[in-house]
Coordinates of C-alpha atoms and ligand atoms in Angstrom, one line a residue:
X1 CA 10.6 -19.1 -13.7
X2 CA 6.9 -18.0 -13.6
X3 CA 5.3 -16.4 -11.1
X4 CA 1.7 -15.1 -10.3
X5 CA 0.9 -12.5 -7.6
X6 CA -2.6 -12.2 -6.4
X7 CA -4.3 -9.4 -4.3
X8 CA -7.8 -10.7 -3.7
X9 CA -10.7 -8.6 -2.3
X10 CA -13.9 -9.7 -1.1
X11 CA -15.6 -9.7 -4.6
X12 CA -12.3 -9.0 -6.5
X13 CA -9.0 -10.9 -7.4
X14 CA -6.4 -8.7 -9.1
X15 CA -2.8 -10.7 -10.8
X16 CA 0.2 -10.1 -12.2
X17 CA 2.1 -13.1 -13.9
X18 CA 6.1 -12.2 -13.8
X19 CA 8.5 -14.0 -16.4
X20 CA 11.2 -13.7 -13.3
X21 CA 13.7 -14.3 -15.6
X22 CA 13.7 -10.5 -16.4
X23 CA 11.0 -9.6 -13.7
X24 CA 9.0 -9.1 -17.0
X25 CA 4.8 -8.7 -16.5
X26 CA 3.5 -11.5 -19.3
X27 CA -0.3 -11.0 -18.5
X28 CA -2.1 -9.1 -15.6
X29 CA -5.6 -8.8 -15.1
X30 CA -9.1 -8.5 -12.9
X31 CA -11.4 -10.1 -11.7
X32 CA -15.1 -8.4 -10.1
X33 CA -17.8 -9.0 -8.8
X34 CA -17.0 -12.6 -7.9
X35 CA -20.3 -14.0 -6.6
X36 CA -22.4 -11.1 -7.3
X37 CA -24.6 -10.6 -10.7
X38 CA -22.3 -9.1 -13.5
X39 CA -19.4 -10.9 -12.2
X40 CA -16.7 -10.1 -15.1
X41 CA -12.9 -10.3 -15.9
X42 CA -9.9 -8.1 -18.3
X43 CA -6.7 -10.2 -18.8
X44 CA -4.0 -7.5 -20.7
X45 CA -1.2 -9.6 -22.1
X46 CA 1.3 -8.9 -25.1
X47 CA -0.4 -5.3 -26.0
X48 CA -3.7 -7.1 -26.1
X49 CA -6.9 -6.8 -23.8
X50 CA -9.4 -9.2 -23.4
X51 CA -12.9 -8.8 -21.5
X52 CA -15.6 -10.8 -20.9
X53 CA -18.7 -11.2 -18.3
X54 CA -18.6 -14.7 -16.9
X55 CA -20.5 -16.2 -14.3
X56 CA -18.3 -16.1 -11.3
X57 CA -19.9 -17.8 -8.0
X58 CA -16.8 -17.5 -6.2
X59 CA -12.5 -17.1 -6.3
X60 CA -11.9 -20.5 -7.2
X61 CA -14.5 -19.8 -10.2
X62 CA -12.3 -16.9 -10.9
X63 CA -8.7 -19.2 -10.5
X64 CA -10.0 -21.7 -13.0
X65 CA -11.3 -19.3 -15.6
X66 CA -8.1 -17.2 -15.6
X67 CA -5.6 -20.3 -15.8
X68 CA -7.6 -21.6 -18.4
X69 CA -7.8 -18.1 -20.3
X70 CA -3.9 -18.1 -19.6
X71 CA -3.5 -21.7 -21.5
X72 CA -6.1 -20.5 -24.4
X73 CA -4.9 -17.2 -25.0
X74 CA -1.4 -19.2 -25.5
X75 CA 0.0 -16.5 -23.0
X76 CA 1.4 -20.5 -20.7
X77 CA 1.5 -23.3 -22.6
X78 CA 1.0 -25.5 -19.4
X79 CA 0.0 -25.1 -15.8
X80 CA 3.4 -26.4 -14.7
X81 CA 5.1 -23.3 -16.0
X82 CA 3.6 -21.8 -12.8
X83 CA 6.8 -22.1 -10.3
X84 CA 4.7 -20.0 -7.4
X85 CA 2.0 -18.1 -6.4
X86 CA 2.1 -14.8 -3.9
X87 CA -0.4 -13.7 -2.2
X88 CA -0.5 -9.6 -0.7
X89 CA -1.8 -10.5 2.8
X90 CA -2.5 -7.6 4.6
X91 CA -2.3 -8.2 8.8
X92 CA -0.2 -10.6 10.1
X93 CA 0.1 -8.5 13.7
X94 CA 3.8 -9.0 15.1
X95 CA 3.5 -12.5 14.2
X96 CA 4.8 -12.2 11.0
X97 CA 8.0 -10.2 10.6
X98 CA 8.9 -11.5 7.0
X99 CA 7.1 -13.0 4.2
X100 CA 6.2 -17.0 4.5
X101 CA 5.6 -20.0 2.6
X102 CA 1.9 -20.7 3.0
X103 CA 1.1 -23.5 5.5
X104 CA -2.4 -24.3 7.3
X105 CA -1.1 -22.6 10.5
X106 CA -1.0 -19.4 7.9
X107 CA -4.0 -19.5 6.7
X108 CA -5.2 -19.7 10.9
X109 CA -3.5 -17.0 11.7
X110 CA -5.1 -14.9 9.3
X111 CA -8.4 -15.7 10.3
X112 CA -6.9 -15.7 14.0
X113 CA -6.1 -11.9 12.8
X114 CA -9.1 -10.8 11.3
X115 CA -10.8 -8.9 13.9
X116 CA -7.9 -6.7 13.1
X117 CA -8.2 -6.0 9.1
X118 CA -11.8 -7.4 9.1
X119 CA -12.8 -6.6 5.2
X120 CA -9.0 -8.1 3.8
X121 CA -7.6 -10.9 6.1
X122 CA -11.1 -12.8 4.6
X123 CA -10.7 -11.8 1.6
X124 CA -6.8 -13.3 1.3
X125 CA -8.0 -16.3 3.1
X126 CA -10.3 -16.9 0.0
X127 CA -7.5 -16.2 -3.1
X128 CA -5.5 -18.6 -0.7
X129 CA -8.1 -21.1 -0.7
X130 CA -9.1 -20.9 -4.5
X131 CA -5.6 -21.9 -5.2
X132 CA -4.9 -24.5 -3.4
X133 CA -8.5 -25.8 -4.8
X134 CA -6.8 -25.5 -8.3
X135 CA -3.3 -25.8 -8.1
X136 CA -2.7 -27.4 -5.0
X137 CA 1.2 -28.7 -5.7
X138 CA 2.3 -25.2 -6.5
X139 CA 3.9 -23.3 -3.5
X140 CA 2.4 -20.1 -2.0
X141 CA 3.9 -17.3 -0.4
X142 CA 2.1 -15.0 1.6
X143 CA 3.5 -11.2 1.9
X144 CA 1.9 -9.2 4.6
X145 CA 1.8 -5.8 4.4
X146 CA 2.4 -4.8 8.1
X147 CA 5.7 -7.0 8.3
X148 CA 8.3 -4.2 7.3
X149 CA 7.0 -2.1 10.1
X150 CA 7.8 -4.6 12.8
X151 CA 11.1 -3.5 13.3
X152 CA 9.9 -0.7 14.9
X153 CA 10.6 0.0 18.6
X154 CA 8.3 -0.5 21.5
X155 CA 8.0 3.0 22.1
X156 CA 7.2 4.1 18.9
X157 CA 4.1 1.2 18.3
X158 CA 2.6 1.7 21.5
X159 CA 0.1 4.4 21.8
X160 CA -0.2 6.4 25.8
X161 CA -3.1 4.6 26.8
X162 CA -3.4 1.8 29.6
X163 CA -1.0 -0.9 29.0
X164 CA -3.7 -3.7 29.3
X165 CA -5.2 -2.5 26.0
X166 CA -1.8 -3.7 24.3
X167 CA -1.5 -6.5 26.6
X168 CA -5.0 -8.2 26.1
X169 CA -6.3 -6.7 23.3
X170 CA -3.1 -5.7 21.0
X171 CA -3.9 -2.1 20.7
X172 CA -0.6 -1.2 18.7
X173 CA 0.8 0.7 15.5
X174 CA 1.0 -1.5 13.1
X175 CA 1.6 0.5 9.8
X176 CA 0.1 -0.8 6.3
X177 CA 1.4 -0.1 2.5
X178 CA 4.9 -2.3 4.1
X179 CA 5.6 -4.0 1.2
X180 CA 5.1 -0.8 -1.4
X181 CA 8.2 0.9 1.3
X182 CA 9.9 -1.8 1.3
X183 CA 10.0 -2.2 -2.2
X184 CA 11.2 1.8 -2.5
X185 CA 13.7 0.6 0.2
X186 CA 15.2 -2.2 -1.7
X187 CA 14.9 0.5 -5.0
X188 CA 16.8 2.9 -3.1
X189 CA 19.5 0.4 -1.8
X190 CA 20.5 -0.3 -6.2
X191 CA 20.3 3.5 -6.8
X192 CA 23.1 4.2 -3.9
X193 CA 24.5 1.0 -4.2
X194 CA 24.7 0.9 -0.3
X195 CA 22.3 -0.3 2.9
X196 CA 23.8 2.6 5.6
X197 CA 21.1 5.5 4.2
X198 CA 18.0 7.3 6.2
X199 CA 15.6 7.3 4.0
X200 CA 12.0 9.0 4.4
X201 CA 9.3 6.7 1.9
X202 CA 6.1 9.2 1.3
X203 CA 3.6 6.4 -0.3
X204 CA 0.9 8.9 -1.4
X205 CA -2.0 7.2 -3.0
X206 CA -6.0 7.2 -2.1
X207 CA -4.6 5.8 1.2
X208 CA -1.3 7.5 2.1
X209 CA 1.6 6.7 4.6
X210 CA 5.3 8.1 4.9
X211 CA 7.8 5.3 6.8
X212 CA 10.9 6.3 7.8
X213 CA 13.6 3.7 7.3
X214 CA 17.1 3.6 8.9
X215 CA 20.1 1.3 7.2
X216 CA 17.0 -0.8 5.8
X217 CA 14.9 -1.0 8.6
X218 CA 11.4 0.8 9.6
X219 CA 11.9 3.1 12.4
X220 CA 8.4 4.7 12.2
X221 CA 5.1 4.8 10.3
X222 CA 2.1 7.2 10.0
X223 CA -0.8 4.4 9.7
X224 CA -1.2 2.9 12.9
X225 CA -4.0 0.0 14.7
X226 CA -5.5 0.7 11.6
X227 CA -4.9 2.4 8.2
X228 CA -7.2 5.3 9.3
X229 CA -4.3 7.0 11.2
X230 CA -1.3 9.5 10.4
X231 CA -1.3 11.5 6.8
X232 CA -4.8 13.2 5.7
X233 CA -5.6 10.7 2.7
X234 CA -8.5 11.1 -0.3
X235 CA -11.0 9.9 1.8
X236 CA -9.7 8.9 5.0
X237 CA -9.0 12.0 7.8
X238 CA -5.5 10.7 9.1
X239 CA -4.9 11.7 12.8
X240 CA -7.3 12.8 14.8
X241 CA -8.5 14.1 18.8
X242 CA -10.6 10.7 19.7
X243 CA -12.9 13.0 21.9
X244 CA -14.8 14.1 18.9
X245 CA -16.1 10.9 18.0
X246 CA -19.0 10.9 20.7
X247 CA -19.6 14.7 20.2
X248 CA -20.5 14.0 17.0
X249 CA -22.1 10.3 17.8
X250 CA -24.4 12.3 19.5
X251 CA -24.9 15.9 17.4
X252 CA -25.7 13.2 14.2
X253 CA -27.4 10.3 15.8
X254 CA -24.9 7.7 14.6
X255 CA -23.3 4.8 16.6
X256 CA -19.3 4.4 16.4
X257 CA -19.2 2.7 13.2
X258 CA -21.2 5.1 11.4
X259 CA -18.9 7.7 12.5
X260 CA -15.7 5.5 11.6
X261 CA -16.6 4.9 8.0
X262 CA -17.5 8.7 7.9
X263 CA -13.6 9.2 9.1
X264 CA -12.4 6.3 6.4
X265 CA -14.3 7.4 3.6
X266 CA -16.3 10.7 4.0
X267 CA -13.4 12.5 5.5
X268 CA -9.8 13.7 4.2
X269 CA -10.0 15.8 0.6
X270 CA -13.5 14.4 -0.1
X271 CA -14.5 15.6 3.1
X272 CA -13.0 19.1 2.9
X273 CA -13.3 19.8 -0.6
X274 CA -17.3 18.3 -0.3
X275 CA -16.4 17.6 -4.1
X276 CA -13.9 14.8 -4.8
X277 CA -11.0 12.8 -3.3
X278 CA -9.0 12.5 -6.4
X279 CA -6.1 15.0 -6.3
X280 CA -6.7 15.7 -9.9
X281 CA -10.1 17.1 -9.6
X282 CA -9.3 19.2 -6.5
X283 CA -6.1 20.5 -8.3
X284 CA -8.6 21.5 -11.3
X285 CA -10.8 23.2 -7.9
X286 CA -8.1 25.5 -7.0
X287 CA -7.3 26.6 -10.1
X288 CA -11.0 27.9 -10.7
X289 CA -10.2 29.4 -6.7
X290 CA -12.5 26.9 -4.7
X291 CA -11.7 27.9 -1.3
X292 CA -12.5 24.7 0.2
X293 CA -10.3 22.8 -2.6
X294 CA -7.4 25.3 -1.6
X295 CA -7.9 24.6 2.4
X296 CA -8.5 20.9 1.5
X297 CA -5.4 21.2 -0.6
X298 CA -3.2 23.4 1.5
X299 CA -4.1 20.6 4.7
X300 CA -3.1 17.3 2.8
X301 CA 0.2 19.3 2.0
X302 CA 0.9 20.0 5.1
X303 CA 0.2 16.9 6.9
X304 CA 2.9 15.6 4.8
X305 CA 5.7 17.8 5.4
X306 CA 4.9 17.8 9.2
X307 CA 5.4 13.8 8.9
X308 CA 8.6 14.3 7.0
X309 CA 10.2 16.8 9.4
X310 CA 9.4 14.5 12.2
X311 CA 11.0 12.0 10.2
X312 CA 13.8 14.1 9.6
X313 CA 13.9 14.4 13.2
X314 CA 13.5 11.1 14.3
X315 CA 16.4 9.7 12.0
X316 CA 19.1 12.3 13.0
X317 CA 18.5 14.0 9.1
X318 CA 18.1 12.2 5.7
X319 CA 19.9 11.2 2.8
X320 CA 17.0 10.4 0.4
X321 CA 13.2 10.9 0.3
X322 CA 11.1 9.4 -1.9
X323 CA 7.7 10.3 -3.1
X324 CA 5.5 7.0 -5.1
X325 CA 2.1 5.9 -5.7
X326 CA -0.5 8.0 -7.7
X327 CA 0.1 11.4 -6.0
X328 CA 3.2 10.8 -5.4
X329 CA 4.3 9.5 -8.9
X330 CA 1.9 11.9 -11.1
X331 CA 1.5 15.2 -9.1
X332 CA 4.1 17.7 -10.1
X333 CA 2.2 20.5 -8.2
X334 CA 1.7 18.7 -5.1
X335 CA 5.6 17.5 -5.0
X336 CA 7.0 21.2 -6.0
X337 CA 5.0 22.1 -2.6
X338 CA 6.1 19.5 -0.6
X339 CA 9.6 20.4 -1.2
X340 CA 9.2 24.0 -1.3
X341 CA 7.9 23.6 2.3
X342 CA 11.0 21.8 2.9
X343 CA 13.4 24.3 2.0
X344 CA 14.7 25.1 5.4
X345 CA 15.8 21.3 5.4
X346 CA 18.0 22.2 2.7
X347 CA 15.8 21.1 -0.4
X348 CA 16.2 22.1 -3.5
X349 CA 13.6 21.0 -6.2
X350 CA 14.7 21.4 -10.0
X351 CA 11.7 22.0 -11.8
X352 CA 12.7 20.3 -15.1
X353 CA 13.3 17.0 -13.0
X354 CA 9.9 17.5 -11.4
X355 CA 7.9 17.6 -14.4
X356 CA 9.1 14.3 -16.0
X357 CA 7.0 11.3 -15.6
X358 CA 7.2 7.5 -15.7
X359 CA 10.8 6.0 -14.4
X360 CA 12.9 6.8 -11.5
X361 CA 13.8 10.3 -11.5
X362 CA 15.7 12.6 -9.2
X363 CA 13.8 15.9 -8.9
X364 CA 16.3 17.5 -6.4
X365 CA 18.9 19.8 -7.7
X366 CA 22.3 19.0 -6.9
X367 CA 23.2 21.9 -4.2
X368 CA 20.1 20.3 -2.2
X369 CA 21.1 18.5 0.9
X370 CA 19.0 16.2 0.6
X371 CA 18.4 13.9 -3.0
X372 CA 14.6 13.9 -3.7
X373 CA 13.4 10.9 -6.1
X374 CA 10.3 9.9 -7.6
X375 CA 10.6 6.2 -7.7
X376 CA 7.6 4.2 -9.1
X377 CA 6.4 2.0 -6.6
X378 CA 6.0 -1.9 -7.4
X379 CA 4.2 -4.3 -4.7
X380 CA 3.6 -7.0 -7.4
X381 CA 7.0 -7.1 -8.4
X382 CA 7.9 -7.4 -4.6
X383 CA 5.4 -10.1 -3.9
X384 CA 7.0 -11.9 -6.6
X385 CA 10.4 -11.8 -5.7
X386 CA 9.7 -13.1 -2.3
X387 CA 7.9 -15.6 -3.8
X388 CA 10.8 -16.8 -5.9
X389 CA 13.3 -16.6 -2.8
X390 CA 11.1 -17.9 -0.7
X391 CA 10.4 -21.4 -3.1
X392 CA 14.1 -21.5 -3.8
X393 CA 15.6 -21.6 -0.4
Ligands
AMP401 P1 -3.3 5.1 -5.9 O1 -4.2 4.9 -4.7 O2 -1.9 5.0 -5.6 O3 -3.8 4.4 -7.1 O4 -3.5 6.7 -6.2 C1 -4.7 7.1 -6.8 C2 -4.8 8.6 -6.6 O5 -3.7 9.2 -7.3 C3 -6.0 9.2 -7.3 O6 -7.1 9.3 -6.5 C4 -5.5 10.6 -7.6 O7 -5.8 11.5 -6.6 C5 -4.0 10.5 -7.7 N1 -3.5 10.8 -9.0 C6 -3.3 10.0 -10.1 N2 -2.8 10.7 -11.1 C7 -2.7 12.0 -10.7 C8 -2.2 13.2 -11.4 N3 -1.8 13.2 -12.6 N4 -2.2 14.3 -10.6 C9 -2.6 14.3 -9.3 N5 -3.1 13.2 -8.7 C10 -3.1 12.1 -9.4

């Protein structure tokens, strides 16, 4: 069976088509600037690359061109070989607690909802459209990524503020980057062959979040109403004392907003290092002896070992964390810190382990007390799979 999953942006619509018969990637691909001048896409399939700039006016533009590129580049021979589209939806508020088949009261909610993730819920709404304009028998599944984290308890998504902020206006954690743990979850469940494990997910990309997850189920998350919350990120600040948000309104002359998209994308290691919110260059930074790369550095460290030993905490120990995404997956410095903070946990990092890259691979030594993986994370591959169980049921 043949599957496509789509994560569509405002201008953007990004795919993967599966072969779920293996959960093999036959073509993947991009498509910018959709409605803007220089609108373009890259379709990578069989250890081949092709680009081209197209004129794109809008998604469904973008859904015709690539399922005709897919049928002239001979990667489908037919449309019908597509069983099932997924979409990554991103808030579904504690409506939606699992992934769905797409219906109209779907696509509703997500406008319903987009007060509350105001650039993305759009966004999918358009990829959802642009396919039903073009393949409207196919089934769609839609995969939220704040579903996982809507097992947590009332206590923990609540924040200690007046209630009547919840109750009218649904001022709650949420948590974001749910499908990416849940997919680590599921990852972790085949390595140990069982569901009964406490397991702390560190998902540390541009945008960061560390879930801890109890026999398969979210207990807690660091992103919260919105994805601006918890771990200090590449560009975003993570937590921070509300109260300084009019002290500085007024010290810059800027209105709220202005100071929010300084906290989502001026602040975290861009805005401490005042150079760059790639880990890479800031590593680069500290090796010439940058002191602000080292603070900058030193902070985003230790943001996420105070979120992990809450976690520890919180679930009563761990068996298994878990570090994915591009920091989390490439940084061998930034992971041999981590866990060297961790040592009073009873972590031990083995150093050959932690400089291998690509698969799964344990990188805690076996006298540590708790197993330390790096497992490749896979939201595609997830959005896919529901997709298939979802169509099949
Ligand atoms: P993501 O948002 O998951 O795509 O992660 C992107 C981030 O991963 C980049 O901004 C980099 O900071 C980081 N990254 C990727 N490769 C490396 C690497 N080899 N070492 C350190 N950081 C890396």
């Amino acid at each position: 069976m043949k599957i496509i999953s789509i994560n569509a942006g405002s201008s953007s619509l990004k795919f993967s088509l599966f072969n779920m018969d293996n959960e093999s990637v036959i073509a993947s691909g991009l498509f910018e600037r959709i409605g803007i001048e220089g609108s373009n896409y890259t379709i990578k399939y069989s250890g081949e690359k092709v680009s081209e700039e197209i004129e794109l006016n809008n998604h469904t533009d973008a859904v015709k061109v690539l399922l005709d590129k897919l049928i002239s580049l001979e990667i489908i021979s037919s449309l019908e070989e597509i069983n099932g589209v997924g979409h990554r939806l991103v808030h579904g508020k504690d409506k939606y607690t699992n992934s769905v088949i797409i219906t109209d009261e779907v696509i509703k909610d997500l406008d319903e909802f987009k007060e509350f993730a105001p650039l993305h819920n759009p966004a999918n709404i358009l990829g959802i459209q642009a396919f039903r304009d073009v393949l409207p028998e196919v089934p769609m599944v839609g995969v939220f990524d704040t579903a996982f984290h809507q097992t947590m308890e009332k206590e923990t998504y609540l924040y200690s503020v007046p209630y009547k902020w919840y109750s009218e206006y649904g001022v709650r954690k949420y948590g974001f980057h749910g499908t990416s743990h849940r997919y680590i979850t599921q990852t972790v469940k085949e390595i140990f062959g069982r569901e009964d494990f406490k397991l702390i997910s560190c998902h540390i990309g541009n945008g960061g979040s560390i879930t801890a997850v109890k026999d398969m189920k979210c207990i807690d998350t660091t992103m919260g109403f919105t994805p601006l919350a918890g771990i200090m990120m590449g560009t975003r600040s993570g937590e921070i004392d509300a109260s300084l948000i009019p002290y500085v309104m007024e010290k810059e002359g800027k209105n709220a907003s202005e100071i929010i998209e300084d906290l989502n994308k001026n602040s975290g290691l861009v805005g401490l290092s005042e150079y760059s919110s790639d880990m890479r260059d800031i590593l680069e930074k500290c090796d010439a002896c940058d002191e602000k790369a080292i603070v900058a550095k030193n902070k985003y460290v230790r943001r996420i070992v105070d979120y992990i030993a809450q976690y520890y905490v919180l679930l009563g120990g761990a068996d298994v964390i878990v570090f994915t995404a591009g920091v989390g997956e490439n940084s061998v410095p930034i992971r041999r810190e981590i866990c060297e903070k961790l040592h009073c946990l009873g972590i031990k990092i083995d150093l050959d382990q932690n400089s291998k890259r690509g698969e799964i691979v344990k990188i805690s030594s076996d006298d540590s007390k708790i197993d330390v993986y790096v497992i490749p994370t896979d939201e595609e591959l997830m959005i896919a799979r529901d997709t298939i169980d979802l169509i099949n049921r």
